[in-house]
Amino acid sequence: MPELEATNIRMEYERRDGSIVRAIENITLGIEPGEFVSIVGPSGCGKTTFLKIVNGLLPPTGGSLMVRGRPITQSAGDRAMVFQEASLFPWYSVARNIGYGL
């Protein structure tokens, strides 16, 4: 059973003017236990959007996504995401920043 199985994942956003932007179209992949996978591509190609969908932070507009055979419907403790931008509290010590999420 794959650790992660994505089938025809699609994500569309509606702009303020009503037009549709397709951020992701038909991503299909399976990641087996023990595999190491990298997602690469130019800025704006949908990498972060896909990772937000995998983490349960954003529902896809199409397709299905399973973790160990269970559908992803929300964020859960078995997945995590480290954002590109720093999100530390500058007034906290290193120890307090690390402990904040706990």
PDB file of N, CA and C in Angstrom:
ATOM      1  N   MET A   1       0.853  -1.183   0.000  1.00  0.00           N
ATOM      2  CA  MET A   1       0.000   0.000   0.000  1.00  0.00           C
ATOM      3  C   MET A   1       0.900   1.249   0.000  1.00  0.00           C
ATOM      4  N   PRO A   2       0.645   2.194  -0.891  1.00  0.00           N
ATOM      5  CA  PRO A   2       1.456   3.422  -0.921  1.00  0.00           C
ATOM      6  C   PRO A   2       1.272   4.261   0.350  1.00  0.00           C
ATOM      7  N   GLU A   3       2.321   4.934   0.744  1.00  0.00           N
ATOM      8  CA  GLU A   3       2.227   5.911   1.838  1.00  0.00           C
ATOM      9  C   GLU A   3       1.321   7.062   1.419  1.00  0.00           C
ATOM     10  N   LEU A   4       1.525   7.513   0.191  1.00  0.00           N
ATOM     11  CA  LEU A   4       0.734   8.619  -0.358  1.00  0.00           C
ATOM     12  C   LEU A   4       0.330   8.246  -1.775  1.00  0.00           C
ATOM     13  N   GLU A   5      -0.951   8.414  -2.063  1.00  0.00           N
ATOM     14  CA  GLU A   5      -1.447   8.150  -3.409  1.00  0.00           C
ATOM     15  C   GLU A   5      -2.322   9.317  -3.850  1.00  0.00           C
ATOM     16  N   ALA A   6      -1.876   9.996  -4.889  1.00  0.00           N
ATOM     17  CA  ALA A   6      -2.627  11.126  -5.448  1.00  0.00           C
ATOM     18  C   ALA A   6      -3.132  10.714  -6.825  1.00  0.00           C
ATOM     19  N   THR A   7      -4.407  10.983  -7.070  1.00  0.00           N
ATOM     20  CA  THR A   7      -5.012  10.621  -8.350  1.00  0.00           C
ATOM     21  C   THR A   7      -5.726  11.836  -8.932  1.00  0.00           C
ATOM     22  N   ASN A   8      -5.216  12.307 -10.054  1.00  0.00           N
ATOM     23  CA  ASN A   8      -5.822  13.419 -10.798  1.00  0.00           C
ATOM     24  C   ASN A   8      -6.121  14.646  -9.923  1.00  0.00           C
ATOM     25  N   ILE A   9      -5.169  15.034  -9.085  1.00  0.00           N
ATOM     26  CA  ILE A   9      -5.362  16.202  -8.220  1.00  0.00           C
ATOM     27  C   ILE A   9      -5.419  17.463  -9.068  1.00  0.00           C
ATOM     28  N   ARG A  10      -6.418  18.273  -8.794  1.00  0.00           N
ATOM     29  CA  ARG A  10      -6.605  19.540  -9.506  1.00  0.00           C
ATOM     30  C   ARG A  10      -6.916  20.623  -8.478  1.00  0.00           C
ATOM     31  N   MET A  11      -6.384  21.801  -8.725  1.00  0.00           N
ATOM     32  CA  MET A  11      -6.689  22.937  -7.862  1.00  0.00           C
ATOM     33  C   MET A  11      -6.894  24.165  -8.720  1.00  0.00           C
ATOM     34  N   GLU A  12      -8.067  24.770  -8.550  1.00  0.00           N
ATOM     35  CA  GLU A  12      -8.414  25.983  -9.283  1.00  0.00           C
ATOM     36  C   GLU A  12      -8.800  27.070  -8.297  1.00  0.00           C
ATOM     37  N   TYR A  13      -8.428  28.280  -8.623  1.00  0.00           N
ATOM     38  CA  TYR A  13      -8.781  29.452  -7.821  1.00  0.00           C
ATOM     39  C   TYR A  13      -9.615  30.390  -8.689  1.00  0.00           C
ATOM     40  N   GLU A  14     -10.536  31.078  -8.065  1.00  0.00           N
ATOM     41  CA  GLU A  14     -11.310  32.082  -8.781  1.00  0.00           C
ATOM     42  C   GLU A  14     -10.750  33.459  -8.448  1.00  0.00           C
ATOM     43  N   ARG A  15     -10.396  34.199  -9.487  1.00  0.00           N
ATOM     44  CA  ARG A  15      -9.915  35.572  -9.299  1.00  0.00           C
ATOM     45  C   ARG A  15     -11.072  36.497  -8.983  1.00  0.00           C
ATOM     46  N   ARG A  16     -10.747  37.678  -8.547  1.00  0.00           N
ATOM     47  CA  ARG A  16     -11.790  38.669  -8.220  1.00  0.00           C
ATOM     48  C   ARG A  16     -12.651  39.024  -9.420  1.00  0.00           C
ATOM     49  N   ASP A  17     -12.056  38.954 -10.608  1.00  0.00           N
ATOM     50  CA  ASP A  17     -12.828  39.286 -11.808  1.00  0.00           C
ATOM     51  C   ASP A  17     -13.672  38.107 -12.310  1.00  0.00           C
ATOM     52  N   GLY A  18     -13.636  36.989 -11.569  1.00  0.00           N
ATOM     53  CA  GLY A  18     -14.437  35.831 -11.930  1.00  0.00           C
ATOM     54  C   GLY A  18     -13.728  34.814 -12.812  1.00  0.00           C
ATOM     55  N   SER A  19     -12.560  35.157 -13.315  1.00  0.00           N
ATOM     56  CA  SER A  19     -11.825  34.198 -14.142  1.00  0.00           C
ATOM     57  C   SER A  19     -11.206  33.112 -13.253  1.00  0.00           C
ATOM     58  N   ILE A  20     -10.939  31.980 -13.851  1.00  0.00           N
ATOM     59  CA  ILE A  20     -10.410  30.817 -13.126  1.00  0.00           C
ATOM     60  C   ILE A  20      -8.927  30.648 -13.436  1.00  0.00           C
ATOM     61  N   VAL A  21      -8.157  30.411 -12.392  1.00  0.00           N
ATOM     62  CA  VAL A  21      -6.732  30.101 -12.532  1.00  0.00           C
ATOM     63  C   VAL A  21      -6.553  28.646 -12.138  1.00  0.00           C
ATOM     64  N   ARG A  22      -5.999  27.850 -13.012  1.00  0.00           N
ATOM     65  CA  ARG A  22      -5.721  26.454 -12.700  1.00  0.00           C
ATOM     66  C   ARG A  22      -4.286  26.362 -12.197  1.00  0.00           C
ATOM     67  N   ALA A  23      -4.140  26.147 -10.892  1.00  0.00           N
ATOM     68  CA  ALA A  23      -2.820  26.073 -10.269  1.00  0.00           C
ATOM     69  C   ALA A  23      -2.200  24.690 -10.438  1.00  0.00           C
ATOM     70  N   ILE A  24      -3.037  23.663 -10.398  1.00  0.00           N
ATOM     71  CA  ILE A  24      -2.577  22.279 -10.530  1.00  0.00           C
ATOM     72  C   ILE A  24      -3.563  21.541 -11.422  1.00  0.00           C
ATOM     73  N   GLU A  25      -3.015  20.705 -12.310  1.00  0.00           N
ATOM     74  CA  GLU A  25      -3.886  19.926 -13.195  1.00  0.00           C
ATOM     75  C   GLU A  25      -3.384  18.496 -13.289  1.00  0.00           C
ATOM     76  N   ASN A  26      -4.212  17.565 -12.850  1.00  0.00           N
ATOM     77  CA  ASN A  26      -3.983  16.125 -13.036  1.00  0.00           C
ATOM     78  C   ASN A  26      -2.658  15.602 -12.486  1.00  0.00           C
ATOM     79  N   ILE A  27      -2.365  15.891 -11.229  1.00  0.00           N
ATOM     80  CA  ILE A  27      -1.198  15.282 -10.584  1.00  0.00           C
ATOM     81  C   ILE A  27      -1.603  13.891 -10.120  1.00  0.00           C
ATOM     82  N   THR A  28      -0.900  12.902 -10.609  1.00  0.00           N
ATOM     83  CA  THR A  28      -1.115  11.521 -10.211  1.00  0.00           C
ATOM     84  C   THR A  28       0.232  10.926  -9.848  1.00  0.00           C
ATOM     85  N   LEU A  29       0.330  10.398  -8.627  1.00  0.00           N
ATOM     86  CA  LEU A  29       1.575   9.770  -8.195  1.00  0.00           C
ATOM     87  C   LEU A  29       1.320   8.858  -7.018  1.00  0.00           C
ATOM     88  N   GLY A  30       2.230   7.931  -6.813  1.00  0.00           N
ATOM     89  CA  GLY A  30       2.192   7.062  -5.655  1.00  0.00           C
ATOM     90  C   GLY A  30       3.574   7.049  -5.021  1.00  0.00           C
ATOM     91  N   ILE A  31       3.625   7.217  -3.729  1.00  0.00           N
ATOM     92  CA  ILE A  31       4.891   7.193  -3.008  1.00  0.00           C
ATOM     93  C   ILE A  31       4.856   5.996  -2.071  1.00  0.00           C
ATOM     94  N   GLU A  32       5.782   5.080  -2.278  1.00  0.00           N
ATOM     95  CA  GLU A  32       5.838   3.845  -1.502  1.00  0.00           C
ATOM     96  C   GLU A  32       6.615   4.067  -0.200  1.00  0.00           C
ATOM     97  N   PRO A  33       6.370   3.228   0.804  1.00  0.00           N
ATOM     98  CA  PRO A  33       7.117   3.350   2.058  1.00  0.00           C
ATOM     99  C   PRO A  33       8.623   3.310   1.815  1.00  0.00           C
ATOM    100  N   GLY A  34       9.336   4.223   2.460  1.00  0.00           N
ATOM    101  CA  GLY A  34      10.795   4.283   2.332  1.00  0.00           C
ATOM    102  C   GLY A  34      11.303   5.097   1.154  1.00  0.00           C
ATOM    103  N   GLU A  35      10.419   5.503   0.255  1.00  0.00           N
ATOM    104  CA  GLU A  35      10.855   6.312  -0.889  1.00  0.00           C
ATOM    105  C   GLU A  35      11.133   7.748  -0.449  1.00  0.00           C
ATOM    106  N   PHE A  36      12.084   8.373  -1.106  1.00  0.00           N
ATOM    107  CA  PHE A  36      12.408   9.779  -0.887  1.00  0.00           C
ATOM    108  C   PHE A  36      12.036  10.511  -2.160  1.00  0.00           C
ATOM    109  N   VAL A  37      11.186  11.523  -2.033  1.00  0.00           N
ATOM    110  CA  VAL A  37      10.660  12.230  -3.207  1.00  0.00           C
ATOM    111  C   VAL A  37      10.924  13.719  -3.061  1.00  0.00           C
ATOM    112  N   SER A  38      11.324  14.349  -4.149  1.00  0.00           N
ATOM    113  CA  SER A  38      11.489  15.803  -4.192  1.00  0.00           C
ATOM    114  C   SER A  38      10.526  16.364  -5.219  1.00  0.00           C
ATOM    115  N   ILE A  39       9.966  17.508  -4.905  1.00  0.00           N
ATOM    116  CA  ILE A  39       9.087  18.200  -5.848  1.00  0.00           C
ATOM    117  C   ILE A  39       9.817  19.464  -6.266  1.00  0.00           C
ATOM    118  N   VAL A  40      10.144  19.554  -7.537  1.00  0.00           N
ATOM    119  CA  VAL A  40      10.893  20.693  -8.045  1.00  0.00           C
ATOM    120  C   VAL A  40      10.147  21.327  -9.209  1.00  0.00           C
ATOM    121  N   GLY A  41      10.404  22.605  -9.404  1.00  0.00           N
ATOM    122  CA  GLY A  41       9.790  23.311 -10.515  1.00  0.00           C
ATOM    123  C   GLY A  41       9.963  24.799 -10.325  1.00  0.00           C
ATOM    124  N   PRO A  42       9.658  25.570 -11.346  1.00  0.00           N
ATOM    125  CA  PRO A  42       9.820  27.021 -11.255  1.00  0.00           C
ATOM    126  C   PRO A  42       8.805  27.650 -10.296  1.00  0.00           C
ATOM    127  N   SER A  43       9.097  28.840  -9.900  1.00  0.00           N
ATOM    128  CA  SER A  43       8.201  29.587  -9.018  1.00  0.00           C
ATOM    129  C   SER A  43       6.823  29.708  -9.659  1.00  0.00           C
ATOM    130  N   GLY A  44       5.794  29.436  -8.862  1.00  0.00           N
ATOM    131  CA  GLY A  44       4.426  29.583  -9.350  1.00  0.00           C
ATOM    132  C   GLY A  44       3.858  28.373 -10.056  1.00  0.00           C
ATOM    133  N   CYS A  45       4.561  27.228 -10.040  1.00  0.00           N
ATOM    134  CA  CYS A  45       4.062  26.063 -10.782  1.00  0.00           C
ATOM    135  C   CYS A  45       3.122  25.181  -9.969  1.00  0.00           C
ATOM    136  N   GLY A  46       2.940  25.461  -8.651  1.00  0.00           N
ATOM    137  CA  GLY A  46       1.980  24.709  -7.860  1.00  0.00           C
ATOM    138  C   GLY A  46       2.584  23.797  -6.809  1.00  0.00           C
ATOM    139  N   LYS A  47       3.896  23.868  -6.576  1.00  0.00           N
ATOM    140  CA  LYS A  47       4.531  22.997  -5.581  1.00  0.00           C
ATOM    141  C   LYS A  47       3.941  23.200  -4.191  1.00  0.00           C
ATOM    142  N   THR A  48       3.891  24.432  -3.735  1.00  0.00           N
ATOM    143  CA  THR A  48       3.372  24.727  -2.394  1.00  0.00           C
ATOM    144  C   THR A  48       1.888  24.407  -2.316  1.00  0.00           C
ATOM    145  N   THR A  49       1.143  24.688  -3.346  1.00  0.00           N
ATOM    146  CA  THR A  49      -0.283  24.356  -3.367  1.00  0.00           C
ATOM    147  C   THR A  49      -0.473  22.859  -3.192  1.00  0.00           C
ATOM    148  N   PHE A  50       0.301  22.064  -3.907  1.00  0.00           N
ATOM    149  CA  PHE A  50       0.192  20.611  -3.780  1.00  0.00           C
ATOM    150  C   PHE A  50       0.530  20.160  -2.362  1.00  0.00           C
ATOM    151  N   LEU A  51       1.588  20.711  -1.782  1.00  0.00           N
ATOM    152  CA  LEU A  51       1.968  20.325  -0.422  1.00  0.00           C
ATOM    153  C   LEU A  51       0.908  20.733   0.600  1.00  0.00           C
ATOM    154  N   LYS A  52       0.258  21.876   0.387  1.00  0.00           N
ATOM    155  CA  LYS A  52      -0.841  22.280   1.281  1.00  0.00           C
ATOM    156  C   LYS A  52      -2.014  21.308   1.169  1.00  0.00           C
ATOM    157  N   ILE A  53      -2.274  20.797  -0.015  1.00  0.00           N
ATOM    158  CA  ILE A  53      -3.335  19.807  -0.206  1.00  0.00           C
ATOM    159  C   ILE A  53      -2.962  18.512   0.504  1.00  0.00           C
ATOM    160  N   VAL A  54      -1.715  18.063   0.332  1.00  0.00           N
ATOM    161  CA  VAL A  54      -1.250  16.837   0.990  1.00  0.00           C
ATOM    162  C   VAL A  54      -1.344  16.976   2.504  1.00  0.00           C
ATOM    163  N   ASN A  55      -1.045  18.151   3.018  1.00  0.00           N
ATOM    164  CA  ASN A  55      -1.075  18.373   4.469  1.00  0.00           C
ATOM    165  C   ASN A  55      -2.492  18.578   5.003  1.00  0.00           C
ATOM    166  N   GLY A  56      -3.480  18.676   4.120  1.00  0.00           N
ATOM    167  CA  GLY A  56      -4.852  18.851   4.558  1.00  0.00           C
ATOM    168  C   GLY A  56      -5.211  20.288   4.871  1.00  0.00           C
ATOM    169  N   LEU A  57      -4.365  21.220   4.481  1.00  0.00           N
ATOM    170  CA  LEU A  57      -4.628  22.635   4.732  1.00  0.00           C
ATOM    171  C   LEU A  57      -5.511  23.262   3.665  1.00  0.00           C
ATOM    172  N   LEU A  58      -5.621  22.598   2.525  1.00  0.00           N
ATOM    173  CA  LEU A  58      -6.362  23.138   1.391  1.00  0.00           C
ATOM    174  C   LEU A  58      -7.053  21.973   0.678  1.00  0.00           C
ATOM    175  N   PRO A  59      -8.362  22.023   0.492  1.00  0.00           N
ATOM    176  CA  PRO A  59      -9.031  20.929  -0.219  1.00  0.00           C
ATOM    177  C   PRO A  59      -8.846  21.090  -1.734  1.00  0.00           C
ATOM    178  N   PRO A  60      -8.539  20.016  -2.443  1.00  0.00           N
ATOM    179  CA  PRO A  60      -8.400  20.126  -3.900  1.00  0.00           C
ATOM    180  C   PRO A  60      -9.771  20.341  -4.541  1.00  0.00           C
ATOM    181  N   THR A  61      -9.787  20.932  -5.725  1.00  0.00           N
ATOM    182  CA  THR A  61     -11.047  21.094  -6.445  1.00  0.00           C
ATOM    183  C   THR A  61     -11.372  19.863  -7.280  1.00  0.00           C
ATOM    184  N   GLY A  62     -10.457  18.920  -7.336  1.00  0.00           N
ATOM    185  CA  GLY A  62     -10.711  17.683  -8.054  1.00  0.00           C
ATOM    186  C   GLY A  62      -9.685  16.628  -7.707  1.00  0.00           C
ATOM    187  N   GLY A  63     -10.044  15.368  -7.918  1.00  0.00           N
ATOM    188  CA  GLY A  63      -9.145  14.258  -7.668  1.00  0.00           C
ATOM    189  C   GLY A  63      -9.263  13.713  -6.260  1.00  0.00           C
ATOM    190  N   SER A  64      -8.413  12.737  -5.958  1.00  0.00           N
ATOM    191  CA  SER A  64      -8.433  12.135  -4.625  1.00  0.00           C
ATOM    192  C   SER A  64      -7.013  11.967  -4.110  1.00  0.00           C
ATOM    193  N   LEU A  65      -6.901  11.974  -2.794  1.00  0.00           N
ATOM    194  CA  LEU A  65      -5.599  11.895  -2.134  1.00  0.00           C
ATOM    195  C   LEU A  65      -5.735  10.999  -0.919  1.00  0.00           C
ATOM    196  N   MET A  66      -4.868   9.989  -0.830  1.00  0.00           N
ATOM    197  CA  MET A  66      -4.929   9.030   0.263  1.00  0.00           C
ATOM    198  C   MET A  66      -3.564   8.931   0.945  1.00  0.00           C
ATOM    199  N   VAL A  67      -3.590   8.816   2.268  1.00  0.00           N
ATOM    200  CA  VAL A  67      -2.394   8.524   3.053  1.00  0.00           C
ATOM    201  C   VAL A  67      -2.626   7.177   3.716  1.00  0.00           C
ATOM    202  N   ARG A  68      -1.767   6.210   3.381  1.00  0.00           N
ATOM    203  CA  ARG A  68      -1.894   4.847   3.904  1.00  0.00           C
ATOM    204  C   ARG A  68      -3.318   4.291   3.747  1.00  0.00           C
ATOM    205  N   GLY A  69      -3.924   4.568   2.606  1.00  0.00           N
ATOM    206  CA  GLY A  69      -5.248   4.043   2.302  1.00  0.00           C
ATOM    207  C   GLY A  69      -6.422   4.836   2.854  1.00  0.00           C
ATOM    208  N   ARG A  70      -6.140   5.919   3.590  1.00  0.00           N
ATOM    209  CA  ARG A  70      -7.215   6.743   4.156  1.00  0.00           C
ATOM    210  C   ARG A  70      -7.264   8.084   3.420  1.00  0.00           C
ATOM    211  N   PRO A  71      -8.457   8.560   3.093  1.00  0.00           N
ATOM    212  CA  PRO A  71      -8.558   9.855   2.405  1.00  0.00           C
ATOM    213  C   PRO A  71      -8.110  10.999   3.317  1.00  0.00           C
ATOM    214  N   ILE A  72      -7.482  11.986   2.722  1.00  0.00           N
ATOM    215  CA  ILE A  72      -7.077  13.187   3.453  1.00  0.00           C
ATOM    216  C   ILE A  72      -8.260  14.152   3.429  1.00  0.00           C
ATOM    217  N   THR A  73      -8.781  14.465   4.597  1.00  0.00           N
ATOM    218  CA  THR A  73      -9.901  15.388   4.700  1.00  0.00           C
ATOM    219  C   THR A  73      -9.562  16.613   5.540  1.00  0.00           C
ATOM    220  N   GLN A  74      -8.481  16.521   6.312  1.00  0.00           N
ATOM    221  CA  GLN A  74      -8.065  17.641   7.157  1.00  0.00           C
ATOM    222  C   GLN A  74      -6.610  17.446   7.554  1.00  0.00           C
ATOM    223  N   SER A  75      -6.038  18.434   8.185  1.00  0.00           N
ATOM    224  CA  SER A  75      -4.679  18.345   8.679  1.00  0.00           C
ATOM    225  C   SER A  75      -4.629  17.306   9.794  1.00  0.00           C
ATOM    226  N   ALA A  76      -3.513  16.589   9.903  1.00  0.00           N
ATOM    227  CA  ALA A  76      -3.383  15.547  10.932  1.00  0.00           C
ATOM    228  C   ALA A  76      -1.943  15.482  11.411  1.00  0.00           C
ATOM    229  N   GLY A  77      -1.747  14.824  12.520  1.00  0.00           N
ATOM    230  CA  GLY A  77      -0.428  14.736  13.144  1.00  0.00           C
ATOM    231  C   GLY A  77       0.568  13.864  12.404  1.00  0.00           C
ATOM    232  N   ASP A  78       0.125  13.109  11.399  1.00  0.00           N
ATOM    233  CA  ASP A  78       1.062  12.255  10.670  1.00  0.00           C
ATOM    234  C   ASP A  78       1.697  12.968   9.466  1.00  0.00           C
ATOM    235  N   ARG A  79       1.381  14.247   9.288  1.00  0.00           N
ATOM    236  CA  ARG A  79       1.971  15.044   8.207  1.00  0.00           C
ATOM    237  C   ARG A  79       2.352  16.409   8.753  1.00  0.00           C
ATOM    238  N   ALA A  80       3.406  16.986   8.175  1.00  0.00           N
ATOM    239  CA  ALA A  80       3.840  18.315   8.607  1.00  0.00           C
ATOM    240  C   ALA A  80       4.398  19.058   7.402  1.00  0.00           C
ATOM    241  N   MET A  81       4.462  20.351   7.535  1.00  0.00           N
ATOM    242  CA  MET A  81       4.969  21.193   6.453  1.00  0.00           C
ATOM    243  C   MET A  81       5.811  22.297   7.052  1.00  0.00           C
ATOM    244  N   VAL A  82       6.972  22.525   6.461  1.00  0.00           N
ATOM    245  CA  VAL A  82       7.829  23.628   6.870  1.00  0.00           C
ATOM    246  C   VAL A  82       7.735  24.672   5.771  1.00  0.00           C
ATOM    247  N   PHE A  83       7.243  25.846   6.120  1.00  0.00           N
ATOM    248  CA  PHE A  83       7.046  26.892   5.125  1.00  0.00           C
ATOM    249  C   PHE A  83       8.371  27.551   4.756  1.00  0.00           C
ATOM    250  N   GLN A  84       8.437  28.075   3.563  1.00  0.00           N
ATOM    251  CA  GLN A  84       9.652  28.687   3.049  1.00  0.00           C
ATOM    252  C   GLN A  84      10.006  29.953   3.824  1.00  0.00           C
ATOM    253  N   GLU A  85       9.019  30.730   4.156  1.00  0.00           N
ATOM    254  CA  GLU A  85       9.256  31.968   4.894  1.00  0.00           C
ATOM    255  C   GLU A  85       9.406  31.673   6.379  1.00  0.00           C
ATOM    256  N   ALA A  86      10.293  32.402   7.025  1.00  0.00           N
ATOM    257  CA  ALA A  86      10.489  32.222   8.463  1.00  0.00           C
ATOM    258  C   ALA A  86       9.207  32.586   9.207  1.00  0.00           C
ATOM    259  N   SER A  87       8.867  31.786  10.171  1.00  0.00           N
ATOM    260  CA  SER A  87       7.675  32.080  10.967  1.00  0.00           C
ATOM    261  C   SER A  87       8.005  31.943  12.456  1.00  0.00           C
ATOM    262  N   LEU A  88       9.093  32.566  12.828  1.00  0.00           N
ATOM    263  CA  LEU A  88       9.526  32.543  14.219  1.00  0.00           C
ATOM    264  C   LEU A  88       9.040  33.795  14.923  1.00  0.00           C
ATOM    265  N   PHE A  89       8.905  33.687  16.233  1.00  0.00           N
ATOM    266  CA  PHE A  89       8.613  34.857  17.046  1.00  0.00           C
ATOM    267  C   PHE A  89       9.949  35.477  17.436  1.00  0.00           C
ATOM    268  N   PRO A  90      10.277  36.638  16.902  1.00  0.00           N
ATOM    269  CA  PRO A  90      11.602  37.209  17.166  1.00  0.00           C
ATOM    270  C   PRO A  90      11.832  37.554  18.638  1.00  0.00           C
ATOM    271  N   TRP A  91      10.758  37.713  19.402  1.00  0.00           N
ATOM    272  CA  TRP A  91      10.917  38.055  20.813  1.00  0.00           C
ATOM    273  C   TRP A  91      11.074  36.813  21.692  1.00  0.00           C
ATOM    274  N   TYR A  92      10.921  35.591  21.104  1.00  0.00           N
ATOM    275  CA  TYR A  92      11.121  34.344  21.845  1.00  0.00           C
ATOM    276  C   TYR A  92      12.552  33.858  21.678  1.00  0.00           C
ATOM    277  N   SER A  93      13.011  33.096  22.639  1.00  0.00           N
ATOM    278  CA  SER A  93      14.301  32.423  22.506  1.00  0.00           C
ATOM    279  C   SER A  93      14.142  31.250  21.535  1.00  0.00           C
ATOM    280  N   VAL A  94      15.253  30.635  21.154  1.00  0.00           N
ATOM    281  CA  VAL A  94      15.194  29.475  20.285  1.00  0.00           C
ATOM    282  C   VAL A  94      14.365  28.375  20.945  1.00  0.00           C
ATOM    283  N   ALA A  95      14.617  28.133  22.231  1.00  0.00           N
ATOM    284  CA  ALA A  95      13.896  27.093  22.957  1.00  0.00           C
ATOM    285  C   ALA A  95      12.390  27.364  22.989  1.00  0.00           C
ATOM    286  N   ARG A  96      11.990  28.601  23.200  1.00  0.00           N
ATOM    287  CA  ARG A  96      10.557  28.921  23.245  1.00  0.00           C
ATOM    288  C   ARG A  96       9.913  28.800  21.870  1.00  0.00           C
ATOM    289  N   ASN A  97      10.635  29.185  20.797  1.00  0.00           N
ATOM    290  CA  ASN A  97      10.109  29.011  19.432  1.00  0.00           C
ATOM    291  C   ASN A  97       9.900  27.535  19.141  1.00  0.00           C
ATOM    292  N   ILE A  98      10.851  26.698  19.511  1.00  0.00           N
ATOM    293  CA  ILE A  98      10.724  25.253  19.267  1.00  0.00           C
ATOM    294  C   ILE A  98       9.582  24.688  20.091  1.00  0.00           C
ATOM    295  N   GLY A  99       9.461  25.094  21.326  1.00  0.00           N
ATOM    296  CA  GLY A  99       8.436  24.574  22.212  1.00  0.00           C
ATOM    297  C   GLY A  99       7.040  25.097  21.931  1.00  0.00           C
ATOM    298  N   TYR A 100       6.921  26.172  21.183  1.00  0.00           N
ATOM    299  CA  TYR A 100       5.607  26.775  20.928  1.00  0.00           C
ATOM    300  C   TYR A 100       4.633  25.791  20.296  1.00  0.00           C
ATOM    301  N   GLY A 101       5.058  25.074  19.300  1.00  0.00           N
ATOM    302  CA  GLY A 101       4.190  24.121  18.610  1.00  0.00           C
ATOM    303  C   GLY A 101       3.822  22.906  19.433  1.00  0.00           C
ATOM    304  N   LEU A 102       4.611  22.643  20.459  1.00  0.00           N
ATOM    305  CA  LEU A 102       4.330  21.469  21.282  1.00  0.00           C
ATOM    306  C   LEU A 102       3.199  21.740  22.240  1.00  0.00           C
TER     307      LEU A 102
END
